[in-house]
Amino acid sequence: MFLTEEGRILEAHMRNTLREMDLAKSKIQEIHGLMAGTVRFATIEGVMRTWLSPAIARFQRQHGQVTFSGTVTGSPAVYDQLSSDVVDIGIAMEVDLPADIEVIERFPTHLIAVARPDHPLAGRDLITLDALVGYSLAMLNGSFLTRQLINVASARIGKTFSVVFEIDNIEMLKLHVQANGGMTILPSYAISQVELSRGDLVAIPVQDAACLACSTVLCKRRDRRMSHAARAFIETLRTVPMTTHP
């Protein structure tokens, strides 16, 4: 089922009306010294467990009346939700940034190879893409920018990787590697220090001239009117380090 043109117009007006009501409630609560309301967000999966969830928990310990409503999706969909004014903030890989999107904070993003400690390459301090040729890889599918970067890098070095398993979920990918061996490549923040300290997996920095540089961005729609709670949460995100590994 799809909305008609009339339905889309009505949906946009209703969304704006609800948004204005939220902002009005937020301003009334500010008068009484309260911080409340709902912070709406869209994010890529990789940062949810290691960065965004801890930041939300910290914020709600101080501001228990603030609620959060979010979606976990791909970077293009994050930008779409921002452009449509559905969410206050978005976290995405920086790719084809739309003109109406404003970057609040940019985080350089590094790639890591993730494997069990018994993998033949697990003892290395660094790893190049050449070293992965001939080994079985489990990878995110082509909808992820990480996979797209690896595909471009593979073409640059003229080598083909043996991808024996692919999926669209980072947590399931890590579980697969842990259970079945092999190796995967992820953004550095997609694995936590807790996971590494358990010894189930190791993370090895990928350093290769063929790998394209990438960034992860905290962003919003330009000129969006932000509630006090949303503005305060943005400041909290700036003080919570995004988990990275060298």
JSON list of C-alpha atoms in Angstrom, two decimals:
[
{"chain": "A", "resi": 1, "resn": "MET", "atom": "CA", "xyz": [0.00, 0.00, 0.00]},
{"chain": "A", "resi": 2, "resn": "PHE", "atom": "CA", "xyz": [1.20, 3.51, -0.81]},
{"chain": "A", "resi": 3, "resn": "LEU", "atom": "CA", "xyz": [-0.02, 6.94, 0.21]},
{"chain": "A", "resi": 4, "resn": "THR", "atom": "CA", "xyz": [-1.69, 9.04, -2.44]},
{"chain": "A", "resi": 5, "resn": "GLU", "atom": "CA", "xyz": [-0.37, 12.54, -3.15]},
{"chain": "A", "resi": 6, "resn": "GLU", "atom": "CA", "xyz": [-3.15, 13.88, -0.90]},
{"chain": "A", "resi": 7, "resn": "GLY", "atom": "CA", "xyz": [-2.12, 11.41, 1.81]},
{"chain": "A", "resi": 8, "resn": "ARG", "atom": "CA", "xyz": [1.52, 12.50, 1.65]},
{"chain": "A", "resi": 9, "resn": "ILE", "atom": "CA", "xyz": [0.50, 16.15, 2.05]},
{"chain": "A", "resi": 10, "resn": "LEU", "atom": "CA", "xyz": [-1.70, 15.28, 5.04]},
{"chain": "A", "resi": 11, "resn": "GLU", "atom": "CA", "xyz": [1.08, 13.14, 6.56]},
{"chain": "A", "resi": 12, "resn": "ALA", "atom": "CA", "xyz": [3.57, 16.00, 6.34]},
{"chain": "A", "resi": 13, "resn": "HIS", "atom": "CA", "xyz": [1.16, 18.45, 7.97]},
{"chain": "A", "resi": 14, "resn": "MET", "atom": "CA", "xyz": [0.29, 16.01, 10.74]},
{"chain": "A", "resi": 15, "resn": "ARG", "atom": "CA", "xyz": [3.96, 15.34, 11.41]},
{"chain": "A", "resi": 16, "resn": "ASN", "atom": "CA", "xyz": [4.66, 19.08, 11.62]},
{"chain": "A", "resi": 17, "resn": "THR", "atom": "CA", "xyz": [1.69, 19.57, 13.95]},
{"chain": "A", "resi": 18, "resn": "LEU", "atom": "CA", "xyz": [2.85, 16.81, 16.30]},
{"chain": "A", "resi": 19, "resn": "ARG", "atom": "CA", "xyz": [6.37, 18.21, 16.20]},
{"chain": "A", "resi": 20, "resn": "GLU", "atom": "CA", "xyz": [5.14, 21.68, 17.17]},
{"chain": "A", "resi": 21, "resn": "MET", "atom": "CA", "xyz": [3.17, 20.16, 20.07]},
{"chain": "A", "resi": 22, "resn": "ASP", "atom": "CA", "xyz": [6.31, 18.39, 21.30]},
{"chain": "A", "resi": 23, "resn": "LEU", "atom": "CA", "xyz": [8.28, 21.63, 21.15]},
{"chain": "A", "resi": 24, "resn": "ALA", "atom": "CA", "xyz": [5.54, 23.51, 23.01]},
{"chain": "A", "resi": 25, "resn": "LYS", "atom": "CA", "xyz": [5.47, 20.88, 25.78]},
{"chain": "A", "resi": 26, "resn": "SER", "atom": "CA", "xyz": [9.24, 21.01, 26.02]},
{"chain": "A", "resi": 27, "resn": "LYS", "atom": "CA", "xyz": [9.23, 24.80, 26.44]},
{"chain": "A", "resi": 28, "resn": "ILE", "atom": "CA", "xyz": [6.50, 24.63, 29.11]},
{"chain": "A", "resi": 29, "resn": "GLN", "atom": "CA", "xyz": [8.53, 22.07, 31.03]},
{"chain": "A", "resi": 30, "resn": "GLU", "atom": "CA", "xyz": [11.62, 24.26, 30.75]},
{"chain": "A", "resi": 31, "resn": "ILE", "atom": "CA", "xyz": [9.73, 27.08, 32.49]},
{"chain": "A", "resi": 32, "resn": "HIS", "atom": "CA", "xyz": [9.28, 24.76, 35.48]},
{"chain": "A", "resi": 33, "resn": "GLY", "atom": "CA", "xyz": [12.94, 23.72, 35.44]},
{"chain": "A", "resi": 34, "resn": "LEU", "atom": "CA", "xyz": [12.22, 20.28, 33.98]},
{"chain": "A", "resi": 35, "resn": "MET", "atom": "CA", "xyz": [13.84, 18.53, 31.04]},
{"chain": "A", "resi": 36, "resn": "ALA", "atom": "CA", "xyz": [11.43, 16.15, 29.36]},
{"chain": "A", "resi": 37, "resn": "GLY", "atom": "CA", "xyz": [10.13, 15.09, 25.96]},
{"chain": "A", "resi": 38, "resn": "THR", "atom": "CA", "xyz": [11.20, 12.54, 23.38]},
{"chain": "A", "resi": 39, "resn": "VAL", "atom": "CA", "xyz": [14.49, 12.57, 21.47]},
{"chain": "A", "resi": 40, "resn": "ARG", "atom": "CA", "xyz": [14.03, 10.87, 18.11]},
{"chain": "A", "resi": 41, "resn": "PHE", "atom": "CA", "xyz": [16.99, 9.38, 16.30]},
{"chain": "A", "resi": 42, "resn": "ALA", "atom": "CA", "xyz": [18.00, 7.20, 13.36]},
{"chain": "A", "resi": 43, "resn": "THR", "atom": "CA", "xyz": [21.32, 5.37, 13.45]},
{"chain": "A", "resi": 44, "resn": "ILE", "atom": "CA", "xyz": [23.45, 2.79, 11.75]},
{"chain": "A", "resi": 45, "resn": "GLU", "atom": "CA", "xyz": [23.82, -0.47, 13.66]},
{"chain": "A", "resi": 46, "resn": "GLY", "atom": "CA", "xyz": [27.54, -0.37, 14.38]},
{"chain": "A", "resi": 47, "resn": "VAL", "atom": "CA", "xyz": [27.42, 2.46, 16.95]},
{"chain": "A", "resi": 48, "resn": "MET", "atom": "CA", "xyz": [24.26, 1.36, 18.76]},
{"chain": "A", "resi": 49, "resn": "ARG", "atom": "CA", "xyz": [25.77, -1.07, 21.25]},
{"chain": "A", "resi": 50, "resn": "THR", "atom": "CA", "xyz": [29.13, 0.52, 21.88]},
{"chain": "A", "resi": 51, "resn": "TRP", "atom": "CA", "xyz": [28.35, 4.25, 21.79]},
{"chain": "A", "resi": 52, "resn": "LEU", "atom": "CA", "xyz": [24.74, 5.33, 21.46]},
{"chain": "A", "resi": 53, "resn": "SER", "atom": "CA", "xyz": [23.15, 3.02, 24.07]},
{"chain": "A", "resi": 54, "resn": "PRO", "atom": "CA", "xyz": [25.71, 3.92, 26.78]},
{"chain": "A", "resi": 55, "resn": "ALA", "atom": "CA", "xyz": [25.21, 7.62, 26.00]},
{"chain": "A", "resi": 56, "resn": "ILE", "atom": "CA", "xyz": [21.42, 7.28, 26.29]},
{"chain": "A", "resi": 57, "resn": "ALA", "atom": "CA", "xyz": [21.79, 5.41, 29.60]},
{"chain": "A", "resi": 58, "resn": "ARG", "atom": "CA", "xyz": [24.06, 8.13, 30.99]},
{"chain": "A", "resi": 59, "resn": "PHE", "atom": "CA", "xyz": [21.67, 10.86, 29.87]},
{"chain": "A", "resi": 60, "resn": "GLN", "atom": "CA", "xyz": [18.58, 9.20, 31.32]},
{"chain": "A", "resi": 61, "resn": "ARG", "atom": "CA", "xyz": [20.26, 8.72, 34.70]},
{"chain": "A", "resi": 62, "resn": "GLN", "atom": "CA", "xyz": [20.37, 12.52, 34.90]},
{"chain": "A", "resi": 63, "resn": "HIS", "atom": "CA", "xyz": [17.14, 13.28, 33.06]},
{"chain": "A", "resi": 64, "resn": "GLY", "atom": "CA", "xyz": [14.70, 10.48, 33.81]},
{"chain": "A", "resi": 65, "resn": "GLN", "atom": "CA", "xyz": [11.75, 12.21, 32.17]},
{"chain": "A", "resi": 66, "resn": "VAL", "atom": "CA", "xyz": [13.35, 12.23, 28.72]},
{"chain": "A", "resi": 67, "resn": "THR", "atom": "CA", "xyz": [12.41, 9.31, 26.49]},
{"chain": "A", "resi": 68, "resn": "PHE", "atom": "CA", "xyz": [14.05, 8.10, 23.29]},
{"chain": "A", "resi": 69, "resn": "SER", "atom": "CA", "xyz": [12.56, 6.71, 20.09]},
{"chain": "A", "resi": 70, "resn": "GLY", "atom": "CA", "xyz": [14.83, 5.41, 17.36]},
{"chain": "A", "resi": 71, "resn": "THR", "atom": "CA", "xyz": [15.37, 3.23, 14.32]},
{"chain": "A", "resi": 72, "resn": "VAL", "atom": "CA", "xyz": [18.43, 1.23, 13.30]},
{"chain": "A", "resi": 73, "resn": "THR", "atom": "CA", "xyz": [18.92, 1.31, 9.56]},
{"chain": "A", "resi": 74, "resn": "GLY", "atom": "CA", "xyz": [21.41, 2.01, 6.75]},
{"chain": "A", "resi": 75, "resn": "SER", "atom": "CA", "xyz": [23.10, 5.35, 6.15]},
{"chain": "A", "resi": 76, "resn": "PRO", "atom": "CA", "xyz": [20.90, 6.39, 3.17]},
{"chain": "A", "resi": 77, "resn": "ALA", "atom": "CA", "xyz": [17.76, 5.74, 5.23]},
{"chain": "A", "resi": 78, "resn": "VAL", "atom": "CA", "xyz": [19.20, 7.78, 8.11]},
{"chain": "A", "resi": 79, "resn": "TYR", "atom": "CA", "xyz": [19.61, 10.74, 5.77]},
{"chain": "A", "resi": 80, "resn": "ASP", "atom": "CA", "xyz": [16.08, 10.22, 4.41]},
{"chain": "A", "resi": 81, "resn": "GLN", "atom": "CA", "xyz": [14.58, 10.32, 7.90]},
{"chain": "A", "resi": 82, "resn": "LEU", "atom": "CA", "xyz": [16.49, 13.50, 8.70]},
{"chain": "A", "resi": 83, "resn": "SER", "atom": "CA", "xyz": [15.43, 15.16, 5.44]},
{"chain": "A", "resi": 84, "resn": "SER", "atom": "CA", "xyz": [11.80, 14.17, 6.08]},
{"chain": "A", "resi": 85, "resn": "ASP", "atom": "CA", "xyz": [12.01, 15.76, 9.56]},
{"chain": "A", "resi": 86, "resn": "VAL", "atom": "CA", "xyz": [11.08, 12.44, 11.19]},
{"chain": "A", "resi": 87, "resn": "VAL", "atom": "CA", "xyz": [14.01, 12.45, 13.65]},
{"chain": "A", "resi": 88, "resn": "ASP", "atom": "CA", "xyz": [16.05, 15.00, 15.58]},
{"chain": "A", "resi": 89, "resn": "ILE", "atom": "CA", "xyz": [19.48, 13.50, 15.00]},
{"chain": "A", "resi": 90, "resn": "GLY", "atom": "CA", "xyz": [21.10, 10.86, 12.84]},
{"chain": "A", "resi": 91, "resn": "ILE", "atom": "CA", "xyz": [24.30, 8.84, 12.98]},
{"chain": "A", "resi": 92, "resn": "ALA", "atom": "CA", "xyz": [25.56, 7.48, 9.67]},
{"chain": "A", "resi": 93, "resn": "MET", "atom": "CA", "xyz": [28.59, 6.75, 7.59]},
{"chain": "A", "resi": 94, "resn": "GLU", "atom": "CA", "xyz": [29.46, 9.86, 5.61]},
{"chain": "A", "resi": 95, "resn": "VAL", "atom": "CA", "xyz": [28.48, 9.09, 2.04]},
{"chain": "A", "resi": 96, "resn": "ASP", "atom": "CA", "xyz": [26.67, 11.25, -0.53]},
{"chain": "A", "resi": 97, "resn": "LEU", "atom": "CA", "xyz": [25.75, 13.77, 2.18]},
{"chain": "A", "resi": 98, "resn": "PRO", "atom": "CA", "xyz": [22.51, 15.53, 1.13]},
{"chain": "A", "resi": 99, "resn": "ALA", "atom": "CA", "xyz": [22.61, 19.33, 0.90]},
{"chain": "A", "resi": 100, "resn": "ASP", "atom": "CA", "xyz": [19.99, 19.76, 3.62]},
{"chain": "A", "resi": 101, "resn": "ILE", "atom": "CA", "xyz": [21.96, 17.75, 6.19]},
{"chain": "A", "resi": 102, "resn": "GLU", "atom": "CA", "xyz": [24.26, 19.50, 8.66]},
{"chain": "A", "resi": 103, "resn": "VAL", "atom": "CA", "xyz": [27.17, 17.64, 10.26]},
{"chain": "A", "resi": 104, "resn": "ILE", "atom": "CA", "xyz": [27.33, 18.26, 14.01]},
{"chain": "A", "resi": 105, "resn": "GLU", "atom": "CA", "xyz": [30.39, 16.10, 14.66]},
{"chain": "A", "resi": 106, "resn": "ARG", "atom": "CA", "xyz": [32.61, 14.06, 12.36]},
{"chain": "A", "resi": 107, "resn": "PHE", "atom": "CA", "xyz": [34.47, 10.97, 13.59]},
{"chain": "A", "resi": 108, "resn": "PRO", "atom": "CA", "xyz": [37.29, 9.46, 11.48]},
{"chain": "A", "resi": 109, "resn": "THR", "atom": "CA", "xyz": [36.46, 5.77, 11.11]},
{"chain": "A", "resi": 110, "resn": "HIS", "atom": "CA", "xyz": [39.00, 2.96, 10.84]},
{"chain": "A", "resi": 111, "resn": "LEU", "atom": "CA", "xyz": [38.47, -0.60, 9.71]},
{"chain": "A", "resi": 112, "resn": "ILE", "atom": "CA", "xyz": [39.47, -3.65, 11.75]},
{"chain": "A", "resi": 113, "resn": "ALA", "atom": "CA", "xyz": [39.73, -7.34, 10.97]},
{"chain": "A", "resi": 114, "resn": "VAL", "atom": "CA", "xyz": [37.85, -9.41, 13.55]},
{"chain": "A", "resi": 115, "resn": "ALA", "atom": "CA", "xyz": [38.51, -13.11, 14.18]},
{"chain": "A", "resi": 116, "resn": "ARG", "atom": "CA", "xyz": [38.78, -15.75, 16.88]},
{"chain": "A", "resi": 117, "resn": "PRO", "atom": "CA", "xyz": [42.09, -15.89, 18.76]},
{"chain": "A", "resi": 118, "resn": "ASP", "atom": "CA", "xyz": [42.91, -19.21, 17.04]},
{"chain": "A", "resi": 119, "resn": "HIS", "atom": "CA", "xyz": [42.79, -17.71, 13.54]},
{"chain": "A", "resi": 120, "resn": "PRO", "atom": "CA", "xyz": [46.18, -17.97, 11.71]},
{"chain": "A", "resi": 121, "resn": "LEU", "atom": "CA", "xyz": [46.33, -14.15, 11.36]},
{"chain": "A", "resi": 122, "resn": "ALA", "atom": "CA", "xyz": [45.13, -13.34, 14.88]},
{"chain": "A", "resi": 123, "resn": "GLY", "atom": "CA", "xyz": [48.61, -12.64, 16.26]},
{"chain": "A", "resi": 124, "resn": "ARG", "atom": "CA", "xyz": [49.40, -9.82, 13.84]},
{"chain": "A", "resi": 125, "resn": "ASP", "atom": "CA", "xyz": [49.63, -6.20, 14.98]},
{"chain": "A", "resi": 126, "resn": "LEU", "atom": "CA", "xyz": [48.45, -4.92, 11.59]},
{"chain": "A", "resi": 127, "resn": "ILE", "atom": "CA", "xyz": [46.87, -6.54, 8.58]},
{"chain": "A", "resi": 128, "resn": "THR", "atom": "CA", "xyz": [46.73, -5.68, 4.88]},
{"chain": "A", "resi": 129, "resn": "LEU", "atom": "CA", "xyz": [44.13, -6.74, 2.37]},
{"chain": "A", "resi": 130, "resn": "ASP", "atom": "CA", "xyz": [46.71, -8.83, 0.53]},
{"chain": "A", "resi": 131, "resn": "ALA", "atom": "CA", "xyz": [47.10, -10.95, 3.66]},
{"chain": "A", "resi": 132, "resn": "LEU", "atom": "CA", "xyz": [43.39, -11.89, 3.53]},
{"chain": "A", "resi": 133, "resn": "VAL", "atom": "CA", "xyz": [43.57, -13.50, 0.10]},
{"chain": "A", "resi": 134, "resn": "GLY", "atom": "CA", "xyz": [43.05, -17.24, 0.42]},
{"chain": "A", "resi": 135, "resn": "TYR", "atom": "CA", "xyz": [41.28, -17.04, 3.78]},
{"chain": "A", "resi": 136, "resn": "SER", "atom": "CA", "xyz": [37.52, -17.50, 4.22]},
{"chain": "A", "resi": 137, "resn": "LEU", "atom": "CA", "xyz": [35.74, -14.25, 5.02]},
{"chain": "A", "resi": 138, "resn": "ALA", "atom": "CA", "xyz": [32.34, -13.56, 6.55]},
{"chain": "A", "resi": 139, "resn": "MET", "atom": "CA", "xyz": [31.18, -10.10, 5.49]},
{"chain": "A", "resi": 140, "resn": "LEU", "atom": "CA", "xyz": [28.40, -7.55, 5.73]},
{"chain": "A", "resi": 141, "resn": "ASN", "atom": "CA", "xyz": [26.38, -7.48, 2.54]},
{"chain": "A", "resi": 142, "resn": "GLY", "atom": "CA", "xyz": [26.61, -4.86, -0.19]},
{"chain": "A", "resi": 143, "resn": "SER", "atom": "CA", "xyz": [24.12, -2.49, 1.43]},
{"chain": "A", "resi": 144, "resn": "PHE", "atom": "CA", "xyz": [26.78, -1.51, 4.00]},
{"chain": "A", "resi": 145, "resn": "LEU", "atom": "CA", "xyz": [29.37, 1.14, 3.20]},
{"chain": "A", "resi": 146, "resn": "THR", "atom": "CA", "xyz": [32.02, -1.05, 4.89]},
{"chain": "A", "resi": 147, "resn": "ARG", "atom": "CA", "xyz": [31.47, -3.77, 2.29]},
{"chain": "A", "resi": 148, "resn": "GLN", "atom": "CA", "xyz": [31.41, -1.23, -0.52]},
{"chain": "A", "resi": 149, "resn": "LEU", "atom": "CA", "xyz": [34.78, 0.15, 0.61]},
{"chain": "A", "resi": 150, "resn": "ILE", "atom": "CA", "xyz": [36.27, -3.34, 0.69]},
{"chain": "A", "resi": 151, "resn": "ASN", "atom": "CA", "xyz": [34.91, -4.09, -2.78]},
{"chain": "A", "resi": 152, "resn": "VAL", "atom": "CA", "xyz": [36.51, -0.92, -4.15]},
{"chain": "A", "resi": 153, "resn": "ALA", "atom": "CA", "xyz": [39.79, -1.73, -2.40]},
{"chain": "A", "resi": 154, "resn": "SER", "atom": "CA", "xyz": [39.70, -5.28, -3.78]},
{"chain": "A", "resi": 155, "resn": "ALA", "atom": "CA", "xyz": [39.37, -3.92, -7.30]},
{"chain": "A", "resi": 156, "resn": "ARG", "atom": "CA", "xyz": [42.26, -1.51, -6.68]},
{"chain": "A", "resi": 157, "resn": "ILE", "atom": "CA", "xyz": [44.68, -4.25, -5.68]},
{"chain": "A", "resi": 158, "resn": "GLY", "atom": "CA", "xyz": [43.34, -6.65, -8.31]},
{"chain": "A", "resi": 159, "resn": "LYS", "atom": "CA", "xyz": [42.59, -9.42, -5.83]},
{"chain": "A", "resi": 160, "resn": "THR", "atom": "CA", "xyz": [39.45, -11.45, -5.13]},
{"chain": "A", "resi": 161, "resn": "PHE", "atom": "CA", "xyz": [38.44, -12.39, -1.60]},
{"chain": "A", "resi": 162, "resn": "SER", "atom": "CA", "xyz": [36.76, -15.65, -0.64]},
{"chain": "A", "resi": 163, "resn": "VAL", "atom": "CA", "xyz": [33.48, -14.50, 0.94]},
{"chain": "A", "resi": 164, "resn": "VAL", "atom": "CA", "xyz": [31.72, -17.62, 2.19]},
{"chain": "A", "resi": 165, "resn": "PHE", "atom": "CA", "xyz": [29.06, -15.94, 4.34]},
{"chain": "A", "resi": 166, "resn": "GLU", "atom": "CA", "xyz": [27.34, -12.56, 4.24]},
{"chain": "A", "resi": 167, "resn": "ILE", "atom": "CA", "xyz": [24.56, -10.97, 6.26]},
{"chain": "A", "resi": 168, "resn": "ASP", "atom": "CA", "xyz": [22.97, -7.59, 6.96]},
{"chain": "A", "resi": 169, "resn": "ASN", "atom": "CA", "xyz": [23.43, -7.63, 10.75]},
{"chain": "A", "resi": 170, "resn": "ILE", "atom": "CA", "xyz": [26.67, -6.84, 12.59]},
{"chain": "A", "resi": 171, "resn": "GLU", "atom": "CA", "xyz": [25.82, -8.68, 15.80]},
{"chain": "A", "resi": 172, "resn": "MET", "atom": "CA", "xyz": [24.89, -11.84, 13.89]},
{"chain": "A", "resi": 173, "resn": "LEU", "atom": "CA", "xyz": [28.08, -11.52, 11.84]},
{"chain": "A", "resi": 174, "resn": "LYS", "atom": "CA", "xyz": [30.23, -11.44, 14.98]},
{"chain": "A", "resi": 175, "resn": "LEU", "atom": "CA", "xyz": [28.39, -14.44, 16.40]},
{"chain": "A", "resi": 176, "resn": "HIS", "atom": "CA", "xyz": [28.98, -16.32, 13.16]},
{"chain": "A", "resi": 177, "resn": "VAL", "atom": "CA", "xyz": [32.73, -15.61, 13.26]},
{"chain": "A", "resi": 178, "resn": "GLN", "atom": "CA", "xyz": [32.89, -16.61, 16.90]},
{"chain": "A", "resi": 179, "resn": "ALA", "atom": "CA", "xyz": [31.05, -19.89, 16.26]},
{"chain": "A", "resi": 180, "resn": "ASN", "atom": "CA", "xyz": [32.47, -20.88, 12.88]},
{"chain": "A", "resi": 181, "resn": "GLY", "atom": "CA", "xyz": [35.85, -19.22, 12.58]},
{"chain": "A", "resi": 182, "resn": "GLY", "atom": "CA", "xyz": [36.91, -17.19, 9.59]},
{"chain": "A", "resi": 183, "resn": "MET", "atom": "CA", "xyz": [37.43, -13.44, 9.66]},
{"chain": "A", "resi": 184, "resn": "THR", "atom": "CA", "xyz": [35.38, -10.32, 9.01]},
{"chain": "A", "resi": 185, "resn": "ILE", "atom": "CA", "xyz": [36.05, -6.60, 8.50]},
{"chain": "A", "resi": 186, "resn": "LEU", "atom": "CA", "xyz": [34.11, -4.01, 10.48]},
{"chain": "A", "resi": 187, "resn": "PRO", "atom": "CA", "xyz": [34.30, -0.36, 11.54]},
{"chain": "A", "resi": 188, "resn": "SER", "atom": "CA", "xyz": [36.40, -0.13, 14.68]},
{"chain": "A", "resi": 189, "resn": "TYR", "atom": "CA", "xyz": [33.47, 0.90, 16.90]},
{"chain": "A", "resi": 190, "resn": "ALA", "atom": "CA", "xyz": [31.45, -2.20, 15.99]},
{"chain": "A", "resi": 191, "resn": "ILE", "atom": "CA", "xyz": [33.21, -4.31, 18.63]},
{"chain": "A", "resi": 192, "resn": "SER", "atom": "CA", "xyz": [33.40, -3.33, 22.28]},
{"chain": "A", "resi": 193, "resn": "GLN", "atom": "CA", "xyz": [36.20, -3.56, 24.81]},
{"chain": "A", "resi": 194, "resn": "VAL", "atom": "CA", "xyz": [33.98, -5.94, 26.81]},
{"chain": "A", "resi": 195, "resn": "GLU", "atom": "CA", "xyz": [33.79, -8.33, 23.85]},
{"chain": "A", "resi": 196, "resn": "LEU", "atom": "CA", "xyz": [37.54, -8.21, 23.40]},
{"chain": "A", "resi": 197, "resn": "SER", "atom": "CA", "xyz": [38.28, -8.62, 27.10]},
{"chain": "A", "resi": 198, "resn": "ARG", "atom": "CA", "xyz": [36.32, -11.88, 27.15]},
{"chain": "A", "resi": 199, "resn": "GLY", "atom": "CA", "xyz": [38.85, -13.27, 24.67]},
{"chain": "A", "resi": 200, "resn": "ASP", "atom": "CA", "xyz": [36.23, -14.61, 22.26]},
{"chain": "A", "resi": 201, "resn": "LEU", "atom": "CA", "xyz": [37.39, -12.31, 19.45]},
{"chain": "A", "resi": 202, "resn": "VAL", "atom": "CA", "xyz": [40.42, -10.23, 18.54]},
{"chain": "A", "resi": 203, "resn": "ALA", "atom": "CA", "xyz": [40.54, -7.00, 16.53]},
{"chain": "A", "resi": 204, "resn": "ILE", "atom": "CA", "xyz": [43.44, -6.22, 14.19]},
{"chain": "A", "resi": 205, "resn": "PRO", "atom": "CA", "xyz": [43.78, -2.79, 12.53]},
{"chain": "A", "resi": 206, "resn": "VAL", "atom": "CA", "xyz": [43.53, -2.85, 8.74]},
{"chain": "A", "resi": 207, "resn": "GLN", "atom": "CA", "xyz": [46.23, -0.65, 7.25]},
{"chain": "A", "resi": 208, "resn": "ASP", "atom": "CA", "xyz": [46.30, -0.65, 3.50]},
{"chain": "A", "resi": 209, "resn": "ALA", "atom": "CA", "xyz": [46.79, 2.16, 1.00]},
{"chain": "A", "resi": 210, "resn": "ALA", "atom": "CA", "xyz": [43.99, 0.70, -1.11]},
{"chain": "A", "resi": 211, "resn": "CYS", "atom": "CA", "xyz": [41.41, 1.21, 1.67]},
{"chain": "A", "resi": 212, "resn": "LEU", "atom": "CA", "xyz": [39.38, 4.36, 1.27]},
{"chain": "A", "resi": 213, "resn": "ALA", "atom": "CA", "xyz": [39.19, 6.79, 4.19]},
{"chain": "A", "resi": 214, "resn": "CYS", "atom": "CA", "xyz": [35.77, 7.08, 5.76]},
{"chain": "A", "resi": 215, "resn": "SER", "atom": "CA", "xyz": [34.02, 8.97, 8.53]},
{"chain": "A", "resi": 216, "resn": "THR", "atom": "CA", "xyz": [30.98, 8.52, 10.72]},
{"chain": "A", "resi": 217, "resn": "VAL", "atom": "CA", "xyz": [28.87, 11.62, 11.32]},
{"chain": "A", "resi": 218, "resn": "LEU", "atom": "CA", "xyz": [26.45, 12.87, 13.94]},
{"chain": "A", "resi": 219, "resn": "CYS", "atom": "CA", "xyz": [24.08, 15.06, 11.98]},
{"chain": "A", "resi": 220, "resn": "LYS", "atom": "CA", "xyz": [20.71, 16.81, 11.75]},
{"chain": "A", "resi": 221, "resn": "ARG", "atom": "CA", "xyz": [18.56, 18.53, 9.18]},
{"chain": "A", "resi": 222, "resn": "ARG", "atom": "CA", "xyz": [19.58, 22.12, 8.61]},
{"chain": "A", "resi": 223, "resn": "ASP", "atom": "CA", "xyz": [17.32, 24.64, 10.38]},
{"chain": "A", "resi": 224, "resn": "ARG", "atom": "CA", "xyz": [15.45, 21.95, 12.36]},
{"chain": "A", "resi": 225, "resn": "ARG", "atom": "CA", "xyz": [14.07, 23.41, 15.57]},
{"chain": "A", "resi": 226, "resn": "MET", "atom": "CA", "xyz": [15.50, 21.28, 18.35]},
{"chain": "A", "resi": 227, "resn": "SER", "atom": "CA", "xyz": [13.97, 20.66, 21.76]},
{"chain": "A", "resi": 228, "resn": "HIS", "atom": "CA", "xyz": [16.01, 21.42, 24.86]},
{"chain": "A", "resi": 229, "resn": "ALA", "atom": "CA", "xyz": [16.33, 17.66, 25.49]},
{"chain": "A", "resi": 230, "resn": "ALA", "atom": "CA", "xyz": [17.67, 17.00, 21.98]},
{"chain": "A", "resi": 231, "resn": "ARG", "atom": "CA", "xyz": [20.21, 19.82, 22.26]},
{"chain": "A", "resi": 232, "resn": "ALA", "atom": "CA", "xyz": [21.36, 18.55, 25.66]},
{"chain": "A", "resi": 233, "resn": "PHE", "atom": "CA", "xyz": [21.69, 14.99, 24.38]},
{"chain": "A", "resi": 234, "resn": "ILE", "atom": "CA", "xyz": [23.86, 16.16, 21.50]},
{"chain": "A", "resi": 235, "resn": "GLU", "atom": "CA", "xyz": [26.23, 17.67, 24.05]},
{"chain": "A", "resi": 236, "resn": "THR", "atom": "CA", "xyz": [26.25, 14.37, 25.96]},
{"chain": "A", "resi": 237, "resn": "LEU", "atom": "CA", "xyz": [27.20, 12.51, 22.78]},
{"chain": "A", "resi": 238, "resn": "ARG", "atom": "CA", "xyz": [30.11, 14.87, 22.36]},
{"chain": "A", "resi": 239, "resn": "THR", "atom": "CA", "xyz": [31.46, 13.89, 25.79]},
{"chain": "A", "resi": 240, "resn": "VAL", "atom": "CA", "xyz": [31.05, 10.11, 25.41]},
{"chain": "A", "resi": 241, "resn": "PRO", "atom": "CA", "xyz": [33.96, 8.73, 23.37]},
{"chain": "A", "resi": 242, "resn": "MET", "atom": "CA", "xyz": [33.01, 6.63, 20.40]},
{"chain": "A", "resi": 243, "resn": "THR", "atom": "CA", "xyz": [34.58, 3.23, 21.16]},
{"chain": "A", "resi": 244, "resn": "THR", "atom": "CA", "xyz": [37.49, 2.65, 18.82]},
{"chain": "A", "resi": 245, "resn": "HIS", "atom": "CA", "xyz": [40.39, 0.26, 18.62]},
{"chain": "A", "resi": 246, "resn": "PRO", "atom": "CA", "xyz": [43.78, 1.15, 17.13]}
]
